[in-house]
Tab-separated table of C-alpha atoms and ligand atoms in Angstrom:
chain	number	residue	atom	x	y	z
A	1	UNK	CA	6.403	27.793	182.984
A	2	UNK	CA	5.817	31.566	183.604
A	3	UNK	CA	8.704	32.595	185.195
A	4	UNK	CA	8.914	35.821	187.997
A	5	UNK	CA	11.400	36.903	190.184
A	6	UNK	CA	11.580	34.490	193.165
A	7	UNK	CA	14.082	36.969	195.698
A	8	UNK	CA	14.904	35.593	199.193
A	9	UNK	CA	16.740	37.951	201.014
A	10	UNK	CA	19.773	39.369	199.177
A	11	UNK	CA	19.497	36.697	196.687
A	12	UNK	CA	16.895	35.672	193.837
A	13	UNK	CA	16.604	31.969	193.279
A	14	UNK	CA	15.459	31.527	189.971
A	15	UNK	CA	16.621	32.843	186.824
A	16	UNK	CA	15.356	33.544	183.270
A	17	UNK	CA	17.079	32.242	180.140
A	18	UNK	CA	15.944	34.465	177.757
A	19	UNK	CA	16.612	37.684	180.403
A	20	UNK	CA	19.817	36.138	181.242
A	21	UNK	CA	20.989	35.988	177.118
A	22	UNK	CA	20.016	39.397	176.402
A	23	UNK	CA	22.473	40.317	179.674
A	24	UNK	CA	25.266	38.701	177.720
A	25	UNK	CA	23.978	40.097	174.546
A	26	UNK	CA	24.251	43.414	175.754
A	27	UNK	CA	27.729	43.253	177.144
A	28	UNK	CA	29.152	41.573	173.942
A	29	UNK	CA	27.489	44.483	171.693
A	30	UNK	CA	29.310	46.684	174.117
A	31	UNK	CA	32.394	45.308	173.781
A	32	UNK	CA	32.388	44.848	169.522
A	33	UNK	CA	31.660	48.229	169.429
A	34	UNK	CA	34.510	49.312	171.148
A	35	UNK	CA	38.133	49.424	169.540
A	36	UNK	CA	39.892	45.874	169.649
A	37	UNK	CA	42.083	45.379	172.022
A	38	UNK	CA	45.720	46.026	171.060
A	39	UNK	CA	47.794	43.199	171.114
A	40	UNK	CA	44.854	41.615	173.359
A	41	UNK	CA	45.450	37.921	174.899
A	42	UNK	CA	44.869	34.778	172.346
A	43	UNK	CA	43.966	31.693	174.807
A	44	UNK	CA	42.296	33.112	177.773
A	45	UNK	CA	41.285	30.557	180.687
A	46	UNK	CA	39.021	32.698	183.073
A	47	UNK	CA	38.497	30.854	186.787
A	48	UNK	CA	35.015	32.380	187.218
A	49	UNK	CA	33.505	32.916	184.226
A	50	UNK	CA	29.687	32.834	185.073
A	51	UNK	CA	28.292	36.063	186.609
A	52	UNK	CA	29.642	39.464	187.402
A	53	UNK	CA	33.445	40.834	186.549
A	54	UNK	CA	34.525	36.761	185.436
A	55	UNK	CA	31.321	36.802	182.660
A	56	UNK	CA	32.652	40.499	181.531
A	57	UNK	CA	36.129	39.073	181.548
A	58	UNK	CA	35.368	36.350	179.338
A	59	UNK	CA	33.177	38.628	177.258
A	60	UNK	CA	35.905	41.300	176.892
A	61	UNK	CA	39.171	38.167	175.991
A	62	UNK	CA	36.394	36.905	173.443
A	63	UNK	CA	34.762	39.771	171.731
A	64	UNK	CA	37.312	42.174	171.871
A	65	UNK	CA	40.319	39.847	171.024
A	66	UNK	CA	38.972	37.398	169.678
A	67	UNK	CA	40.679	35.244	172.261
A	68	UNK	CA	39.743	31.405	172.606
A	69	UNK	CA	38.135	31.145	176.426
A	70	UNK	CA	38.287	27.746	178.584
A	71	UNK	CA	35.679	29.501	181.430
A	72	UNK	CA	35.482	27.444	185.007
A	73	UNK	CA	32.512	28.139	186.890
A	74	UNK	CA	30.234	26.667	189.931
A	75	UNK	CA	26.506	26.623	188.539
A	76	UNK	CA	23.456	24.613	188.723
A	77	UNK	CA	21.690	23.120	185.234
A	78	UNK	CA	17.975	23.625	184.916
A	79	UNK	CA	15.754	20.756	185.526
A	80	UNK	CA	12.415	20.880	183.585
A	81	UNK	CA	10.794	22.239	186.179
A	82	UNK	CA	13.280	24.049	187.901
A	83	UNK	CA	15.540	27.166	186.162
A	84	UNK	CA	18.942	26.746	186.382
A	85	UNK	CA	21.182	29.474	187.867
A	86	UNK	CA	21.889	32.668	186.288
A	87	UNK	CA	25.861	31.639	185.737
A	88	UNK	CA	24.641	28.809	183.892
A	89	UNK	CA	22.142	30.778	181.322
A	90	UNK	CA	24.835	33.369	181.020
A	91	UNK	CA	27.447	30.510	180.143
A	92	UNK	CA	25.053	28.787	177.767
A	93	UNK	CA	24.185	32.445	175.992
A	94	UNK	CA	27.610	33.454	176.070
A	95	UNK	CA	28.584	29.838	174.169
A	96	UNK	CA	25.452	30.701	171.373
A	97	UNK	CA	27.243	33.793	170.792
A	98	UNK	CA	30.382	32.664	170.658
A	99	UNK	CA	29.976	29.603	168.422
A	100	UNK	CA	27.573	32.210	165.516
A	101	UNK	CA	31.273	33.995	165.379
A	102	UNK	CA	33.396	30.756	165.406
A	103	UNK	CA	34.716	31.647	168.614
A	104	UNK	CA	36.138	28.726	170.665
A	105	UNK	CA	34.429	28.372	173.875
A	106	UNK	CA	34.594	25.949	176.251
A	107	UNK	CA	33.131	25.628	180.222
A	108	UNK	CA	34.027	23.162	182.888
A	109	UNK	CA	31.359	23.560	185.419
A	110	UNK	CA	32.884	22.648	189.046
A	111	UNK	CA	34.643	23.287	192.166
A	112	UNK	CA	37.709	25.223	191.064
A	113	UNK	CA	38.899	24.856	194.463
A	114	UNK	CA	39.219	21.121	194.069
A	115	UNK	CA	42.707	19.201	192.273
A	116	UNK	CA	40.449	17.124	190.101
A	117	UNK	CA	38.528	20.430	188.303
A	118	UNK	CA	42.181	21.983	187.948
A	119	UNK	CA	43.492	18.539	186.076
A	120	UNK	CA	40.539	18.768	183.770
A	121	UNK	CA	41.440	22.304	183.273
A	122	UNK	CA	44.679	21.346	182.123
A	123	UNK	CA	44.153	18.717	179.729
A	124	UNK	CA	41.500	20.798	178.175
A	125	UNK	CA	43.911	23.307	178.087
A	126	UNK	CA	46.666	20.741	176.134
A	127	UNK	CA	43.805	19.024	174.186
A	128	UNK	CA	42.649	22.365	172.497
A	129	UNK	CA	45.010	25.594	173.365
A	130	UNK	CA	47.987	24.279	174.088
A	131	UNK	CA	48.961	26.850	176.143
A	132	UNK	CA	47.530	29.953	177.679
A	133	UNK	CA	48.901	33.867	178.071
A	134	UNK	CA	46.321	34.895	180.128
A	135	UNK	CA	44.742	33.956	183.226
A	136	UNK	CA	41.948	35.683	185.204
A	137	UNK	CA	41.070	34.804	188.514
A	138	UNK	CA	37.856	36.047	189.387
A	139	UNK	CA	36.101	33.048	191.930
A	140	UNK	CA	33.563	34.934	194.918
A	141	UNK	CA	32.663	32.116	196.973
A	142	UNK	CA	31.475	32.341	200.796
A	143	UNK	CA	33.292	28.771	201.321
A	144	UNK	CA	36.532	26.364	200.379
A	145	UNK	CA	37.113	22.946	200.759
A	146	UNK	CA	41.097	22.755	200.779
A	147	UNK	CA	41.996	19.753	198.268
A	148	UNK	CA	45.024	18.924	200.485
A	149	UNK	CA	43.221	18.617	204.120
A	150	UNK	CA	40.064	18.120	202.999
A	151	UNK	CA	38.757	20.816	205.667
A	152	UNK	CA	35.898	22.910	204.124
A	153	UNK	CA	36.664	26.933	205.443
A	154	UNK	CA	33.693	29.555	205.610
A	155	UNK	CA	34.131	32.986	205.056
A	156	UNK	CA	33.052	35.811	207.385
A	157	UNK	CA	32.120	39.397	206.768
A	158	UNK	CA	33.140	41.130	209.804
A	159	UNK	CA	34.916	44.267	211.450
A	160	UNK	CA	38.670	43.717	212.552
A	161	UNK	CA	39.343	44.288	216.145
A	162	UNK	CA	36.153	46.296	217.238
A	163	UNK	CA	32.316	46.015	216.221
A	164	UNK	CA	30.823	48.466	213.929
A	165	UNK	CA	27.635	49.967	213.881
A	166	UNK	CA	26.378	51.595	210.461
A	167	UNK	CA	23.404	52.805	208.683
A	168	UNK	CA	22.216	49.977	206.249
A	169	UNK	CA	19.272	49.522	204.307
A	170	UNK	CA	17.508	46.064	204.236
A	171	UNK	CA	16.796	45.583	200.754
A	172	UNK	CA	14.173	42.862	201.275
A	173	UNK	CA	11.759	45.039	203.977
A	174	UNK	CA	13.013	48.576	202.099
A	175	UNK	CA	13.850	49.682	206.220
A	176	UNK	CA	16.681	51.859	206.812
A	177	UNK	CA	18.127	50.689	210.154
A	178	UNK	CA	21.215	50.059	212.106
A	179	UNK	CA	22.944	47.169	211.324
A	180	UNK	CA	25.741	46.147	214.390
A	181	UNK	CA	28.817	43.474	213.391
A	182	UNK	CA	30.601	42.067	216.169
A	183	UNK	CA	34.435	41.951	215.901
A	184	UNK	CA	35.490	38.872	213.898
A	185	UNK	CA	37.971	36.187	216.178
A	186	UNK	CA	41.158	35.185	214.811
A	187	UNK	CA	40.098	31.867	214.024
A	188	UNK	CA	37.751	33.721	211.479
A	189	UNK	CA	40.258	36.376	209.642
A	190	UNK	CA	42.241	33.622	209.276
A	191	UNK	CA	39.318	31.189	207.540
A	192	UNK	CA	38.450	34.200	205.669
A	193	UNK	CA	41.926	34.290	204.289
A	194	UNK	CA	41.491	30.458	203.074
A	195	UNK	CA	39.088	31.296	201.025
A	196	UNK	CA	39.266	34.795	199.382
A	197	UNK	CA	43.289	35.056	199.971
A	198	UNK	CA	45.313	34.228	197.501
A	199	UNK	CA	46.225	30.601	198.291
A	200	UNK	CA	44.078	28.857	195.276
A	201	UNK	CA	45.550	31.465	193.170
A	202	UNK	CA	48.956	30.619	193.368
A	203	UNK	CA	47.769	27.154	193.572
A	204	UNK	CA	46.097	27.198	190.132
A	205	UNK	CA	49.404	29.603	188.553
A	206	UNK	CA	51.478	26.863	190.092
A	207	UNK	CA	49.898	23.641	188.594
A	208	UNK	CA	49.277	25.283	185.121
A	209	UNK	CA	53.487	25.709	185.367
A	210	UNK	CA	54.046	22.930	186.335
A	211	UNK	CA	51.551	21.411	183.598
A	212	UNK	CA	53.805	23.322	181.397
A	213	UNK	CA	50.280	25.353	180.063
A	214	UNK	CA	51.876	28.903	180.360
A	215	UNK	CA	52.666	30.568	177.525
A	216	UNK	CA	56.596	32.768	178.315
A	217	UNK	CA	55.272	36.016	179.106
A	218	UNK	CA	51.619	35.012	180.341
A	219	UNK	CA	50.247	37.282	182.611
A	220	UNK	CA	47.313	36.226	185.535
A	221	UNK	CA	45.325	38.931	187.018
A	222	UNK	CA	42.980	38.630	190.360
A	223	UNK	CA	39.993	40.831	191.227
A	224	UNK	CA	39.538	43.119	194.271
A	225	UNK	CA	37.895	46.090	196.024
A	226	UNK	CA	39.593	49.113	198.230
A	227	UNK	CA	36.681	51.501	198.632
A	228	UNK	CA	36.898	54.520	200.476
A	229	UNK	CA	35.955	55.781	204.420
A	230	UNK	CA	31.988	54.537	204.456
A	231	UNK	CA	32.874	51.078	203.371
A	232	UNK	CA	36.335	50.525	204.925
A	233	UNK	CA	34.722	49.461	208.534
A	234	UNK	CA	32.859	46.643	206.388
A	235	UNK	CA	35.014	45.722	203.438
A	236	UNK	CA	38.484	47.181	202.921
A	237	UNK	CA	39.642	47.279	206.984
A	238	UNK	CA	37.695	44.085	207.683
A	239	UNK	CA	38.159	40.507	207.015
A	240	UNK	CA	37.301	40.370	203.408
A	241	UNK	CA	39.878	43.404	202.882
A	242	UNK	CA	42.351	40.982	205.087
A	243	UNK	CA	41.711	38.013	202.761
A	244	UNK	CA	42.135	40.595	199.537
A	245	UNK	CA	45.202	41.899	201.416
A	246	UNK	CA	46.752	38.435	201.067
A	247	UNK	CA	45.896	38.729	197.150
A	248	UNK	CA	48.900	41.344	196.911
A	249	UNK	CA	51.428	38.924	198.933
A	250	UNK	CA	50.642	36.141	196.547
A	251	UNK	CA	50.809	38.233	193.332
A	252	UNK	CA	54.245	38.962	194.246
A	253	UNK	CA	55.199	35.135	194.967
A	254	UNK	CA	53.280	33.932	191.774
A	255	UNK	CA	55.700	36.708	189.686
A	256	UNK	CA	58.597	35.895	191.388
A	257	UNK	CA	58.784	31.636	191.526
A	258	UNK	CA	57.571	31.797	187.439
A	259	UNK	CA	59.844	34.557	186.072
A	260	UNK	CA	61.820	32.115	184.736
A	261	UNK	CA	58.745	31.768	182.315
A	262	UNK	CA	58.496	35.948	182.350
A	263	UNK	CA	54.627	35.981	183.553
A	264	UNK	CA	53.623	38.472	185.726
A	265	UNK	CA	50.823	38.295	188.512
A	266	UNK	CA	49.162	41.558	188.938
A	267	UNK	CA	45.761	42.465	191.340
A	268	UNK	CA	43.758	44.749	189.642
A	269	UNK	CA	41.941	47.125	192.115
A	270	UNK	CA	37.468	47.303	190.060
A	271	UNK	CA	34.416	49.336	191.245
A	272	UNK	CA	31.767	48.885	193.304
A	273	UNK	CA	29.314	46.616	190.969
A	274	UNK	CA	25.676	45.134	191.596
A	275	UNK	CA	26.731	41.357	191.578
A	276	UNK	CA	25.591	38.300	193.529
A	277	UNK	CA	28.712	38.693	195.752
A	278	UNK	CA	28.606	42.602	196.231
A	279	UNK	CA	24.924	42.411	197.734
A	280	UNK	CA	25.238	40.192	200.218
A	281	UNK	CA	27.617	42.820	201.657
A	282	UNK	CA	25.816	44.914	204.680
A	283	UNK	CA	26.323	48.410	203.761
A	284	UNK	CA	26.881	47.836	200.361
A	285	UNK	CA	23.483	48.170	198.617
A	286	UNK	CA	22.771	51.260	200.136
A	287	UNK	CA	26.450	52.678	199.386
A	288	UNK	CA	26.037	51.503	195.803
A	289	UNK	CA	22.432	53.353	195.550
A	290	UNK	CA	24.135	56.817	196.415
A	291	UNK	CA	27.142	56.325	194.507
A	292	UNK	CA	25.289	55.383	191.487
A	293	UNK	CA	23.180	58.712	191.797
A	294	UNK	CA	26.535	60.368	191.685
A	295	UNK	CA	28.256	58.759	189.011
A	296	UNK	CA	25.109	59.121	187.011
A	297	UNK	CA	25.088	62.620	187.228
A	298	UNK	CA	28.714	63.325	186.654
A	299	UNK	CA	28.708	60.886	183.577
A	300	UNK	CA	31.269	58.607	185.143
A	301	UNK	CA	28.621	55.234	186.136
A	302	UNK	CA	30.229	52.181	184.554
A	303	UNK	CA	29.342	48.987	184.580
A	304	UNK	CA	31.155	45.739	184.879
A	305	UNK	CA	31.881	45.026	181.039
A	306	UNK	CA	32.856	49.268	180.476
A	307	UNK	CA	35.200	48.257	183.303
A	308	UNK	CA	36.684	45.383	182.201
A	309	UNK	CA	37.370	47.017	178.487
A	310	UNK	CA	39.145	49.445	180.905
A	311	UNK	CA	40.933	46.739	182.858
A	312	UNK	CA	42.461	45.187	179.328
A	313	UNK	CA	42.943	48.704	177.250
A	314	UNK	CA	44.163	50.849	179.902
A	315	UNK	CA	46.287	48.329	182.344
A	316	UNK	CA	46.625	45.021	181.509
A	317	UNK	CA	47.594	45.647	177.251
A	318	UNK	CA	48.570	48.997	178.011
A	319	UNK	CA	52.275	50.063	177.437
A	320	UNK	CA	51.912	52.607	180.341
A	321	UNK	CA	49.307	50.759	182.974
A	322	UNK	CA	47.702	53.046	185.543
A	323	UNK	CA	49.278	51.559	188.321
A	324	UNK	CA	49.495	52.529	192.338
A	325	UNK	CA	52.202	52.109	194.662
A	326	UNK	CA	51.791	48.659	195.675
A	327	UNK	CA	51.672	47.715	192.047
A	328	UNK	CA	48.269	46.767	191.426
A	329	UNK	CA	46.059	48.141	188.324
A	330	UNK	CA	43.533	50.729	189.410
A	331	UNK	CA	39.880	50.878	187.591
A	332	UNK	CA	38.607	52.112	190.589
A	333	UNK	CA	39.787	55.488	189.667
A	334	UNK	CA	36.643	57.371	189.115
A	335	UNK	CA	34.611	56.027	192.056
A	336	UNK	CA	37.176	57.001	194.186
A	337	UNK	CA	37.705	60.469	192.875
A	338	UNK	CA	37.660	62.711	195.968
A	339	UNK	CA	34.638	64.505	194.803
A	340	UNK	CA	32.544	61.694	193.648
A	341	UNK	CA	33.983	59.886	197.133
A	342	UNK	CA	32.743	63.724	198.599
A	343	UNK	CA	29.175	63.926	197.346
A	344	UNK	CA	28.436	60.150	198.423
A	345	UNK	CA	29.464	61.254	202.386
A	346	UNK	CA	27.435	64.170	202.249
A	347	UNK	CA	24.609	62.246	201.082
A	348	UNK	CA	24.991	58.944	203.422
A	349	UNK	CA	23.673	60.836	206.597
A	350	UNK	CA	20.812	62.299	205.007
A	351	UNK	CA	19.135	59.594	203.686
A	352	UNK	CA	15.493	58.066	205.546
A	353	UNK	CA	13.204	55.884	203.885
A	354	UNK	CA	10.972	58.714	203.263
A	355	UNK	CA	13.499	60.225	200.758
A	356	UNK	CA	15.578	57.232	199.590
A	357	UNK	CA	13.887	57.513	195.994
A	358	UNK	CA	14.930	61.123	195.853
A	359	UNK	CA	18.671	61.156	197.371
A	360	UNK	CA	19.654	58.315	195.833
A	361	UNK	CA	19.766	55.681	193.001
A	362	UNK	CA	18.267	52.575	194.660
A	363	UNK	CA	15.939	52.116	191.052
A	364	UNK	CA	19.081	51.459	189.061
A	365	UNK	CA	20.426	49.309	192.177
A	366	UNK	CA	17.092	47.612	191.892
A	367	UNK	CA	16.913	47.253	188.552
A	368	UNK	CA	20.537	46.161	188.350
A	369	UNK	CA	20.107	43.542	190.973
A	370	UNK	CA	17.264	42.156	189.032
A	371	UNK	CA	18.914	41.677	185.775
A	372	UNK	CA	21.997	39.917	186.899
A	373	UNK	CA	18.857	36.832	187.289
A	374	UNK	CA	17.471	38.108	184.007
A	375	UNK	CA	14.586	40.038	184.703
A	376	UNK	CA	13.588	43.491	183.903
A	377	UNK	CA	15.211	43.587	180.196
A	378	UNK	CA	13.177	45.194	177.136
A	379	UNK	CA	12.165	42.799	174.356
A	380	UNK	CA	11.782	39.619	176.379
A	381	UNK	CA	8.153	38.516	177.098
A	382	UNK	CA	8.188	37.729	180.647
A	383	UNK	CA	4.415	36.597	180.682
A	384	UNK	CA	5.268	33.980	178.080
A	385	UNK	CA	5.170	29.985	178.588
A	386	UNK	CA	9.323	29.641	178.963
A	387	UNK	CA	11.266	26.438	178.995
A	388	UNK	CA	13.660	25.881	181.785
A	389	UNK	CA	15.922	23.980	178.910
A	390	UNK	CA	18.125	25.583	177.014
A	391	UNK	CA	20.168	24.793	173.753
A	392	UNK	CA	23.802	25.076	174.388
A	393	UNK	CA	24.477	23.032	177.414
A	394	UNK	CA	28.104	22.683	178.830
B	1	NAD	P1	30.088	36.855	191.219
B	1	NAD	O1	29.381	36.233	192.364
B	1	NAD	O2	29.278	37.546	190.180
B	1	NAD	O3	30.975	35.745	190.436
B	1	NAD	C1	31.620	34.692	191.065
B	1	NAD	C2	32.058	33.650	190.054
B	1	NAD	O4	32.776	32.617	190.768
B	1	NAD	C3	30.926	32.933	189.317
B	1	NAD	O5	31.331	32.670	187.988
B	1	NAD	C4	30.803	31.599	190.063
B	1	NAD	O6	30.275	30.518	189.290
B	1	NAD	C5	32.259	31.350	190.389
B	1	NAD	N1	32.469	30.432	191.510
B	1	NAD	C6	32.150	30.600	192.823
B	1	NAD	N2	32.577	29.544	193.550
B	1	NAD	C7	33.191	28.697	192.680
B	1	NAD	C8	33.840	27.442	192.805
B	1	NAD	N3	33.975	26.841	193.986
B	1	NAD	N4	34.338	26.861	191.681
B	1	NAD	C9	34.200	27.450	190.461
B	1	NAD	N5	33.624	28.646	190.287
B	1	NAD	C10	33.117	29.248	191.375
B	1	NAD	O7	31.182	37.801	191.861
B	1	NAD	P2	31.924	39.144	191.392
B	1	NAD	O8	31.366	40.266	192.171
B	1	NAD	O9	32.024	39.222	189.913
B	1	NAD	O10	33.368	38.875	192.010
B	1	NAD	C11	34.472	38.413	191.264
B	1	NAD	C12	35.737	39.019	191.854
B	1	NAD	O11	35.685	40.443	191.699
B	1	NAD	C13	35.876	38.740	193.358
B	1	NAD	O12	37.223	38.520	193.636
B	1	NAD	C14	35.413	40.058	193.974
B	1	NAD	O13	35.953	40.286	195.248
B	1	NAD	C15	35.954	41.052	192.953
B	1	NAD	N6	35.345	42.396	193.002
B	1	NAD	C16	33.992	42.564	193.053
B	1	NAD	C17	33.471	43.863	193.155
B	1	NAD	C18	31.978	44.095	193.204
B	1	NAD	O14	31.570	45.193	193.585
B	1	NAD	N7	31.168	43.167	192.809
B	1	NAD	C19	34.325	44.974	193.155
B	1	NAD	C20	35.698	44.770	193.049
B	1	NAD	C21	36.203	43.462	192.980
């Protein structure tokens, strides 16, 4: 079939496998033409490995250590006449590339919420690595089904204690409007903490210890965002910044019940990235439009693999990590630079549909959003008859 961008909302539905491989290709020619990483990890399992910061993760253990990945992801196979999900033509390119280098690879595709997708994690883990020194925990999902109760949880993005109103651009009618959030209920911080807190971390540190999977001196890191005053109201003072909150309480209890084994938990603060997560977050696209214009011009844009050969050279294999006071690594550093941070709220109340093009960089957001399905890169033929199918299934 021909395949085109099918968007719905903040969210495109199809994907392209050729688009989504020259992604991957693109980040792993990043990464091999960067330095190694000194004394980088070995056995690497990453707990979302598809899309976003997880795929750069994987891409950064593998390519610029050499590291042997065991990836966990939630993604749906193509049928033949239906494309599979942009995780899973990102995990099937990233396997291609991996097994041309002799690179072990391997991907469990399902729930990593669930006990039975952890087991399976493990005895791949004994079967092939043995054990692991390095654990990445990078899941985004708007919903968890807790393996002990059985009770599925849904996540809610909404202010803490009173409603916000704030300028927000609807990226599917390209209208600038208000968009209003009423406060979220207790009930729903709380079900927001189930699922992005940091219960399933511990959970998974636990049961690989347990296993006996770790190697002495392994070290886990989890993903999250701070942001600065326009996207506190939204993200870091509201229920998703509550649930990430919890990340930093169970860092500290993952370090302290295994330091018998010496591994260290550690939350590593990353930037404001065009991902499948990031743009269902009101606010967010058009924040991301102006900051990119910014960054752009002051040289200091980055995308998600230049910040995860960041993450791994400058914090996590560094002998002097850039860390903050609450111990957690900071990548965030140049997006929140006061004058970046500056520009971006002199900009925000400016900005109309009529000059949108002008003040910021919604193209690049565009453009950005598009390729994380596969569309929009040079060199692939997107009139051309394309098979759903591809190769290197997992
Ligand atoms: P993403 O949507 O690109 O990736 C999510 C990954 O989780 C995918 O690999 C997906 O397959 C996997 N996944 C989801 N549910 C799963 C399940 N039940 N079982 C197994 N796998 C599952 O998201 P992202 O933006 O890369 O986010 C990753 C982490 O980085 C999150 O913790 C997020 O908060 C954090 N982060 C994101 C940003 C940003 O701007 N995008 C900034 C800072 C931190």
């Amino acid at each position: 079939m021909i395949i085109k961008p099918k968007v719905r909302g903040f969210i495109c539905i199809n994907a392209h496998p050729q688009g989504c491989a020259a992604n991957v290709n693109e980040q792993i020619e990043y990464t091999k033409a960067q330095d190694s990483v000194d004394g980088g990890p070995k056995n690497v399992l990453v707990i979302g490995c598809s899309t976003g910061y997880g795929l750069a993760s994987r891409i950064t253990a593998a390519f610029g250590s050499g590291a042997k990945t065991l990836g966990l992801c939630f993604e749906k196979p193509p049928t033949e006449r239906k494309t599979a999900s942009a995780g899973y033509y990102n995990t099937a390119a990233f396997h291609a590339a991996a097994e041309k280098e002799d690179l072990y690879a391997r991907t469990i595709n399902g729930d990593a919420f669930s006990n039975e997708i952890k087991a399976q994690a493990i005895a791949a883990i004994k079967e092939d690595l043995g054990k692991v020194d390095l654990v990445v925990y990078s899941l985004a999902s708007p919903r968890r089904t807790d393996p002990t109760t059985g009770e599925t949880y849904n996540s809610v993005l909404k202010p803490i204690g009173e409603g916000y109103s704030a300028k927000n651009l609807n990226t599917d009618t390209m209208k600038i409007g208000e968009v209003t959030v009423e406060p979220a209920s207790e009930e729903e911080i709380a079900h927001t903490v189930k699922v992005m807190g940091g219960e399933d971390w511990e959970m998974w540190m636990d049961a690989l210890a347990e296993a006996d999977v770790l190697a002495d001196g392994a070290k886990t890191v989890a993903y999250t965002y701070l942001g600065d005053k326009l996207t506190w109201p939204i993200y870091g003072k509201a229920t998703i910044g509550k649930a990430k909150e919890d990340l930093d309480r169970a860092a500290s209890a993952i370090s302290s019940h295994l330091s018998g084994k010496n591994v260290t938990a550690t939350v590593a603060v990353l930037k404001a990235l065009v991902t499948q997560a990031s743009s269902a977050i009101p606010v967010m696209p058009l924040y991301m439009s102006i900051l990119f214009k910014v960054m752009k011009e002051k040289g200091t844009h980055e995308g998600c693999i230049e910040q995860l050969q960041r993450l791994f050279t400058e914090c996590l294999y560094s002998s002097s990590p850039r860390l903050d006071n609450d111990g957690r690594f900071r990548v965030d550093d140049k997006e929140l630079d006061p004058a970046t941070q500056a520009e971006v709220e002199a900009i925000w109340p400016q900005v109309t549909e009529e000059n949108l093009m002008a003040l910021t960089d919604y193209k690049t957001y565009n453009e950005d959003f598009l390729k994380l399905f596969g569309f929009g890169y040079d060199g692939v033929d997107y009139e051309a008859e394309t098979s759903t199918l591809v190769d290197h299934n997992f």
